[in-house]
Short mmCIF file of C-alpha atoms in Angstrom, two decimals:
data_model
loop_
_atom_site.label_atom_id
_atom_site.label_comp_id
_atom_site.label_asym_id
_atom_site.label_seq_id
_atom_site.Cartn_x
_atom_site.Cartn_y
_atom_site.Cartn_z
CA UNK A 1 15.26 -0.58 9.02
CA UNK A 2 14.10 1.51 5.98
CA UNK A 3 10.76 2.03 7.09
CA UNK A 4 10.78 5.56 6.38
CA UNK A 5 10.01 4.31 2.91
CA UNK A 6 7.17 2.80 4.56
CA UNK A 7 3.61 4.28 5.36
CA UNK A 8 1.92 1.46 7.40
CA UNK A 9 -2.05 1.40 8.18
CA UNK A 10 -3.63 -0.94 10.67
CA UNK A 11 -7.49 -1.27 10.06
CA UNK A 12 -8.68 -3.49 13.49
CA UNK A 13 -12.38 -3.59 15.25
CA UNK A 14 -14.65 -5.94 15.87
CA UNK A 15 -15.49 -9.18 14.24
CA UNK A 16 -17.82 -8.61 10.86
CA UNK A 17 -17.38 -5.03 10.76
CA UNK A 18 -15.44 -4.63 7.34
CA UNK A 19 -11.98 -4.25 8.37
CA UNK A 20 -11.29 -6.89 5.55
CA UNK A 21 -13.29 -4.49 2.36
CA UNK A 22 -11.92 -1.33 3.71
CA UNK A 23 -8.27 -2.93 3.70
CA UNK A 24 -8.89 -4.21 0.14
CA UNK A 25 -10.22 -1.08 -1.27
CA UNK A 26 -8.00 0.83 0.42
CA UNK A 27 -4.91 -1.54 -1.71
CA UNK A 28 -6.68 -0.99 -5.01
CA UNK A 29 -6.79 3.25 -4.40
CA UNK A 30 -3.59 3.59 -3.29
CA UNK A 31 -0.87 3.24 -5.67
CA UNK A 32 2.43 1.35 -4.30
CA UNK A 33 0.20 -0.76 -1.25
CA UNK A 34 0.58 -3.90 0.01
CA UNK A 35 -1.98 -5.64 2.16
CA UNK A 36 -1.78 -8.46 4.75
CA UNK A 37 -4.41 -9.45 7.08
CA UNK A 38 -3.90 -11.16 9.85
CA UNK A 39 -6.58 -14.09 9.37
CA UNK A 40 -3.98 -15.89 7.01
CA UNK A 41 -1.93 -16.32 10.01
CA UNK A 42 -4.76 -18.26 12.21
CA UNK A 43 -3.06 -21.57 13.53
CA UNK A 44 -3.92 -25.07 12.18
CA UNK A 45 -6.74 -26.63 12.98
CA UNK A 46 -4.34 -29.82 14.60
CA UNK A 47 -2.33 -26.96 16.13
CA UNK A 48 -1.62 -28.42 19.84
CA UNK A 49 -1.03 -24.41 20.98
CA UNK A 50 -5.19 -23.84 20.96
CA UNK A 51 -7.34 -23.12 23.78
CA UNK A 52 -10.11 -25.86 24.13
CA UNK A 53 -13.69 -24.39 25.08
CA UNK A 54 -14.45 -27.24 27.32
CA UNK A 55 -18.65 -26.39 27.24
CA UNK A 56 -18.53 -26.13 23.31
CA UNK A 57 -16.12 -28.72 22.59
CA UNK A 58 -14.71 -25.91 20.39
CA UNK A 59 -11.37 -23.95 20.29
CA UNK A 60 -11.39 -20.40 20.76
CA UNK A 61 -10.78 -18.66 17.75
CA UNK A 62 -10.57 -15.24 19.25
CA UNK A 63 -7.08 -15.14 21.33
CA UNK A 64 -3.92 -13.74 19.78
CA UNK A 65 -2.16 -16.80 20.91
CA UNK A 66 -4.91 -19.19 17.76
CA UNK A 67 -2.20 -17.13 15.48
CA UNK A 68 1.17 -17.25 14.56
CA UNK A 69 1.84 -13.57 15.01
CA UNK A 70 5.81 -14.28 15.28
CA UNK A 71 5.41 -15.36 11.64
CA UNK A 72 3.39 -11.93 10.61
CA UNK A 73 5.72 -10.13 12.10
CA UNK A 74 8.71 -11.34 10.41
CA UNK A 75 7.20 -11.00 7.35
CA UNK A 76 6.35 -7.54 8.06
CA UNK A 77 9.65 -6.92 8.67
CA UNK A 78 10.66 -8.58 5.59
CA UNK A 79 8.84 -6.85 3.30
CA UNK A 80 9.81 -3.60 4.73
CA UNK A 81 13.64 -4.04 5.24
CA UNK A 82 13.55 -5.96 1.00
CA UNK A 83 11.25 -3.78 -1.02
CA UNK A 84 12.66 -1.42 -3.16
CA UNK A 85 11.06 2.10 -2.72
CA UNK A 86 10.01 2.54 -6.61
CA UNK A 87 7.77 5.48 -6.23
CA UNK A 88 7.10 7.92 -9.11
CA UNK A 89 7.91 11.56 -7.73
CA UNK A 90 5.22 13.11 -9.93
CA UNK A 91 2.52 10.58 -7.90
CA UNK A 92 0.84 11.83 -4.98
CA UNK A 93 2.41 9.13 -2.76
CA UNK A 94 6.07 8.75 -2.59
CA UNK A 95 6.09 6.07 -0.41
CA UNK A 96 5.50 2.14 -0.12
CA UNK A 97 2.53 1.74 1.73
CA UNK A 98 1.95 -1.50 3.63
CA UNK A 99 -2.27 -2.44 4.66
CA UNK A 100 -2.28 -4.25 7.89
CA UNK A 101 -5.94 -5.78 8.60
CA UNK A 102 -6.72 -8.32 11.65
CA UNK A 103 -9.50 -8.50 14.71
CA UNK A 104 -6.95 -8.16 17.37
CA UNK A 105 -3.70 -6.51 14.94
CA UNK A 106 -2.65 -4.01 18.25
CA UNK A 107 -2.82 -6.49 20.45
CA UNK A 108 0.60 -7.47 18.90
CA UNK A 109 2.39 -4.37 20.51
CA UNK A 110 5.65 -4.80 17.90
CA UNK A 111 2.95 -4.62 14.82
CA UNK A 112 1.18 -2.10 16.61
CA UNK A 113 4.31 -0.27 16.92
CA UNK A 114 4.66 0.05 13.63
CA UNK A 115 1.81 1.65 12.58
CA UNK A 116 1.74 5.50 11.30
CA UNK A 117 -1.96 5.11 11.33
CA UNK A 118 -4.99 3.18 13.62
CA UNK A 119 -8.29 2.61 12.88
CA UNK A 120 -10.59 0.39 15.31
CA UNK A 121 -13.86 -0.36 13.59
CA UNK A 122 -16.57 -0.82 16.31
CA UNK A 123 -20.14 -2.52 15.71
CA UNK A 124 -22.78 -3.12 18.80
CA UNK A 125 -23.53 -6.53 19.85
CA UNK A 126 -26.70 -6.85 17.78
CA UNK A 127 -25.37 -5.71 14.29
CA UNK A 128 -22.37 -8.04 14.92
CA UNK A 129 -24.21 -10.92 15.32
CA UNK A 130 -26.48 -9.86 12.41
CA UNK A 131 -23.53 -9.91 10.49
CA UNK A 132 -21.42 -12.91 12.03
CA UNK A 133 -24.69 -14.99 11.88
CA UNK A 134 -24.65 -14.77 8.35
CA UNK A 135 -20.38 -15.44 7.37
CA UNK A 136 -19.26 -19.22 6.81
CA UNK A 137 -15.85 -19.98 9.08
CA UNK A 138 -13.44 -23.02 8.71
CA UNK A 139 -14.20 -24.12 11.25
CA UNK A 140 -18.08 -23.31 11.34
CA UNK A 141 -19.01 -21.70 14.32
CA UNK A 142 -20.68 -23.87 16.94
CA UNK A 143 -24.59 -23.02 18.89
CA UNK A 144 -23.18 -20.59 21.56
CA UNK A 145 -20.50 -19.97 20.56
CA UNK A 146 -20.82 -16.29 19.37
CA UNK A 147 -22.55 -15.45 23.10
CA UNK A 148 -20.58 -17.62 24.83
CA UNK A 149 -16.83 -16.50 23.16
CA UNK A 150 -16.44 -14.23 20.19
CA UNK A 151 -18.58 -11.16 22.15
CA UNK A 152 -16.89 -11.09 25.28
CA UNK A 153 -13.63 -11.73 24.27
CA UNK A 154 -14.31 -9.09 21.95
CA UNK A 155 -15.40 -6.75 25.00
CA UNK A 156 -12.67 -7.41 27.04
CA UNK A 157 -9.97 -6.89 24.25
CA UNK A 158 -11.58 -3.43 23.84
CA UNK A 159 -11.37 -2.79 27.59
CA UNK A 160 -8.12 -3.55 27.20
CA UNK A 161 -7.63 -0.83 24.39
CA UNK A 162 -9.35 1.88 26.45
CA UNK A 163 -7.24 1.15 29.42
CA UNK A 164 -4.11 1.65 27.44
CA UNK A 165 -4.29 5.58 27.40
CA UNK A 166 -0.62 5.41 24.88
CA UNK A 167 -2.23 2.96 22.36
CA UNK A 168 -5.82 4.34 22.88
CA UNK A 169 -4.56 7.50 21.93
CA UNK A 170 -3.24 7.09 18.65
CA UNK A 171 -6.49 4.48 17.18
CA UNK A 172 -9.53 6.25 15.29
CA UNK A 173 -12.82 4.42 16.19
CA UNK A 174 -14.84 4.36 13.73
CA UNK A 175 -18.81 3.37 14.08
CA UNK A 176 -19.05 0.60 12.14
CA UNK A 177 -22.61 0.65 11.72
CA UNK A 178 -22.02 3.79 8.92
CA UNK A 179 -21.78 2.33 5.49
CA UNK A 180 -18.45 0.73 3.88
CA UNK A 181 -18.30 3.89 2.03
CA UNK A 182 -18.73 6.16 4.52
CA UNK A 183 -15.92 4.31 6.13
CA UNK A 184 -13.39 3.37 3.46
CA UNK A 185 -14.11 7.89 3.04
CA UNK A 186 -12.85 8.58 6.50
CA UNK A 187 -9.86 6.06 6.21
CA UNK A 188 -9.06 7.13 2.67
CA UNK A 189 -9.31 11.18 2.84
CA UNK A 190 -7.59 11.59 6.01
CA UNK A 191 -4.84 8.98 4.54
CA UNK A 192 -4.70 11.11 1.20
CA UNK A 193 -4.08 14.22 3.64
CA UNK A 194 -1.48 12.92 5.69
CA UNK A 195 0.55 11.59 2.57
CA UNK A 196 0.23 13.99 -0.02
#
């Protein structure tokens, strides 16, 4: 695999916390990027594979198996193994750089795996649903369904994280309560470091 050509960045954290702008300005700074987020690989919503909340009469939207990560890998892997490294020398960046964004992206250890870089944008149950309260979903979220699924599934993927002393080694956190700028600055200085 020619990913040596590649410098890949995965930008995860909780729900509403910006992963999504950071990821996009991060694509329009940095000359030779690619971005995919994981959200455009969310099952359909006749899928059979999805997890029924009984209570809410309401899938759950926050497990890793409501995507088709198989799929986002592969074309991952595509567009790493087809691209043709067409960097300018005289640029600061020599290399192809691929923008991975997605609420649960290391959960998939292979796409996790692949990732020079980790950022895990966190934001404290209040500002979260300040935030989440205020987005439009397809589906719309249902009464309860934010206390009742998207925070403790959120919670427990994070446990899982910490547990994981390899992977929770090599992720940034980031407080996500800090402004977009503040963290696109973090993300975008310490990327311009490590590649120039």
């Amino acid at each position: 695999m020619s990913s040596k050509k590649w410098f890949v960045i995965g930008i995860s954290g909780t729900t509403c916390s910006g992963k999504t702008s950071v990821a996009t300005q991060l694509h329009e700074k940095l000359k030779n990027s690619i971005v995919l987020h994981q959200d455009n690989y969310f099952l359909s919503k006749d899928d059979p594979r999805h997890v029924l909340v009984k209570e809410l009469n309401h899938f759950n939207w926050e497990l890793i198996t409501s995507m088709d990560m198989e799929k986002m890998y592969s074309d991952i892997l595509q567009l790493i193994e087809s691209f043709p490294n067409e960097s300018n020398p005289s640029e600061m960046i020599n290399k192809n750089i691929l923008i991975l964004d997605g609420f649960l992206l290391f959960k998939c250890k292979v796409i996790s795996n692949l990732c020079d870089r980790k950022y895990f944008i966190t934001l404290n149950k209040e500002q979260c649903w300040e935030r989440r309260k205020e987005r439009k979903y397809d589906p719309p979220d249902v009464p309860g369904y934010f206390e009742k699924v998207v925070w403790p599934e959120y919670i427990k993927h994070k446990d899982e994280l910490m547990k994981d002393n390899d992977l929770y080694n090599t992720i940034t956190f980031i407080d996500g309560s800090k402004s977009k700028k503040e963290i696109f600055e973090i993300i975008f200085n310490e990327i311009k470091k490590l590649l120039s």
